Amino acid sequence: MHLNMVKGLIKSKITGKPVLLSHLVSQYCDLDCPYCLWKNNNTHSMKTDEILKVHTDAAQNGFVGCFLWGGEPLLRKDIDVILKHDKGLGWWVTLATNGGLLQQKAKVVAENVDDLLVSIDVPNEKHDTIRKKKGTFESAKNGIRAVKEINSKCNIKICCVLSKFNKDSIKDVCEFAKQEKCGVIFQHIDKNPSLRKISEDLDISQEERHKVVNEIIQLKKEKYPIFNSLTYLKQFLFEGKKYHCRSQNIYLTVWDNGDVSGCATGKHYGNVLKKGIKQILDSNEYKSFIKISNKCSKCRDSGTWETTHLYQMRMEALINMVRNY
């Protein structure tokens, strides 16, 4: 187990401050997923030296790891430099990718990423149709194999967003993950209205939700490598169910231009290029946002809910962390 992650969780519980940097390093993406909240090919991301400076600042303020995402982070020409720098900080490095450039970047990813999330909705050409780019599935599959060949210990998980497109392909996804010696995480379509309105036509109905979740739970009992907790899966059944988010107690979310904006409020709380991380975290405005965030239940994604369960020290979440690290 990565002891720094455990120490970080304990520190976050004691101080109430985040210990993981969630950095949207680029909003650029070469795919066009219909349920994506984040793609924006008209923005300007931080420069290499700016990112390294911010990440170093975070490490000096007690952060123990990072989650790099997008858009598509592997589209950044400097991603090799960023990954090597973050690993050099002693961090637990997590990277989310659509897998299109994974085979090309396999060496640097395998050597510097501890937790790799690869987006796959269906393990065949139907995935290409959903993502609107031919060859996307094959690229992701070949990328996973290339990373595994270099570093068999890299934790790779298939990240599957459940929708009308793949509600009948649950076992196929699990079989693929098992075959490739990966885990799998099923995701609810994230419908945070403060970011973008997602068409309701993409989501599964309540009747379909029961069928899908029951199938996932059964496959989990059959020892398929499903990393969702039973708690999350049961909550998935009830789309409108309220909960008290704790993800922002663990993660500080930084946008591609350096902004720190409240997911629950949509308000701006500073920019890490103009203010140090400590100054932002210690501000009354940010502390107020955390209190509001703790009452929020907008997000439906697995990451937000599972992080909340982990912060609350729920046994199943702790067991999942041990399995992961």
Coordinates of N, CA and C in Angstrom, one line a residue, residues 120-142 165-166 169 172 176:
I120 N -13.5 3.3 -21.8 CA -14.0 2.4 -22.9 C -15.5 2.2 -22.5
D121 N -16.3 2.4 -23.5 CA -17.8 2.3 -23.2 C -18.3 0.9 -23.7
V122 N -17.7 0.4 -24.8 CA -18.0 -0.9 -25.3 C -16.7 -1.5 -25.9
P123 N -16.4 -2.8 -25.6 CA -15.1 -3.3 -26.1 C -15.1 -3.8 -27.5
N124 N -15.6 -2.9 -28.4 CA -15.6 -3.3 -29.8 C -15.8 -2.0 -30.6
E125 N -16.0 -2.1 -31.9 CA -16.1 -0.9 -32.8 C -17.3 0.0 -32.4
K126 N -18.3 -0.5 -31.7 CA -19.4 0.4 -31.3 C -18.8 1.6 -30.4
H127 N -17.8 1.3 -29.7 CA -17.1 2.3 -28.9 C -16.7 3.5 -29.8
D128 N -16.2 3.2 -31.0 CA -15.8 4.2 -32.0 C -16.9 5.1 -32.4
T129 N -18.1 4.4 -32.6 CA -19.3 5.2 -33.0 C -19.7 6.2 -31.9
I130 N -19.7 5.7 -30.6 CA -20.0 6.6 -29.5 C -19.1 7.8 -29.4
R131 N -17.8 7.5 -29.6 CA -16.7 8.5 -29.4 C -16.5 9.3 -30.7
K132 N -17.1 8.8 -31.8 CA -17.1 9.6 -33.1 C -15.7 9.6 -33.7
K133 N -14.9 8.5 -33.5 CA -13.6 8.5 -34.2 C -13.3 7.0 -34.4
K134 N -13.0 6.6 -35.7 CA -12.7 5.3 -36.0 C -11.3 4.8 -35.4
G135 N -11.3 3.6 -35.0 CA -10.0 3.1 -34.5 C -9.8 3.4 -33.0
T136 N -10.7 4.1 -32.3 CA -10.5 4.5 -30.9 C -10.4 3.3 -30.0
F137 N -11.2 2.3 -30.2 CA -11.1 1.1 -29.3 C -9.8 0.4 -29.5
E138 N -9.5 0.1 -30.7 CA -8.2 -0.6 -31.0 C -7.0 0.1 -30.4
S139 N -7.0 1.4 -30.5 CA -5.9 2.2 -30.0 C -5.8 2.1 -28.5
A140 N -7.0 2.1 -27.8 CA -7.0 2.0 -26.3 C -6.6 0.6 -25.9
K141 N -7.0 -0.4 -26.6 CA -6.7 -1.8 -26.2 C -5.2 -2.0 -26.4
N142 N -4.6 -1.6 -27.5 CA -3.2 -1.7 -27.8 C -2.4 -0.9 -26.8
F165 N -26.3 3.7 -24.9 CA -25.5 3.1 -25.9 C -24.9 1.7 -25.4
N166 N -24.7 1.6 -24.1 CA -24.0 0.3 -23.7 C -24.7 -0.4 -22.6
S169 N -24.3 -4.1 -22.7 CA -22.9 -4.6 -22.9 C -22.1 -4.7 -21.7
D172 N -19.8 -7.8 -21.4 CA -18.7 -7.6 -22.4 C -17.6 -6.8 -21.9
F176 N -13.8 -8.1 -21.0 CA -12.7 -7.5 -21.6 C -11.7 -7.1 -20.5

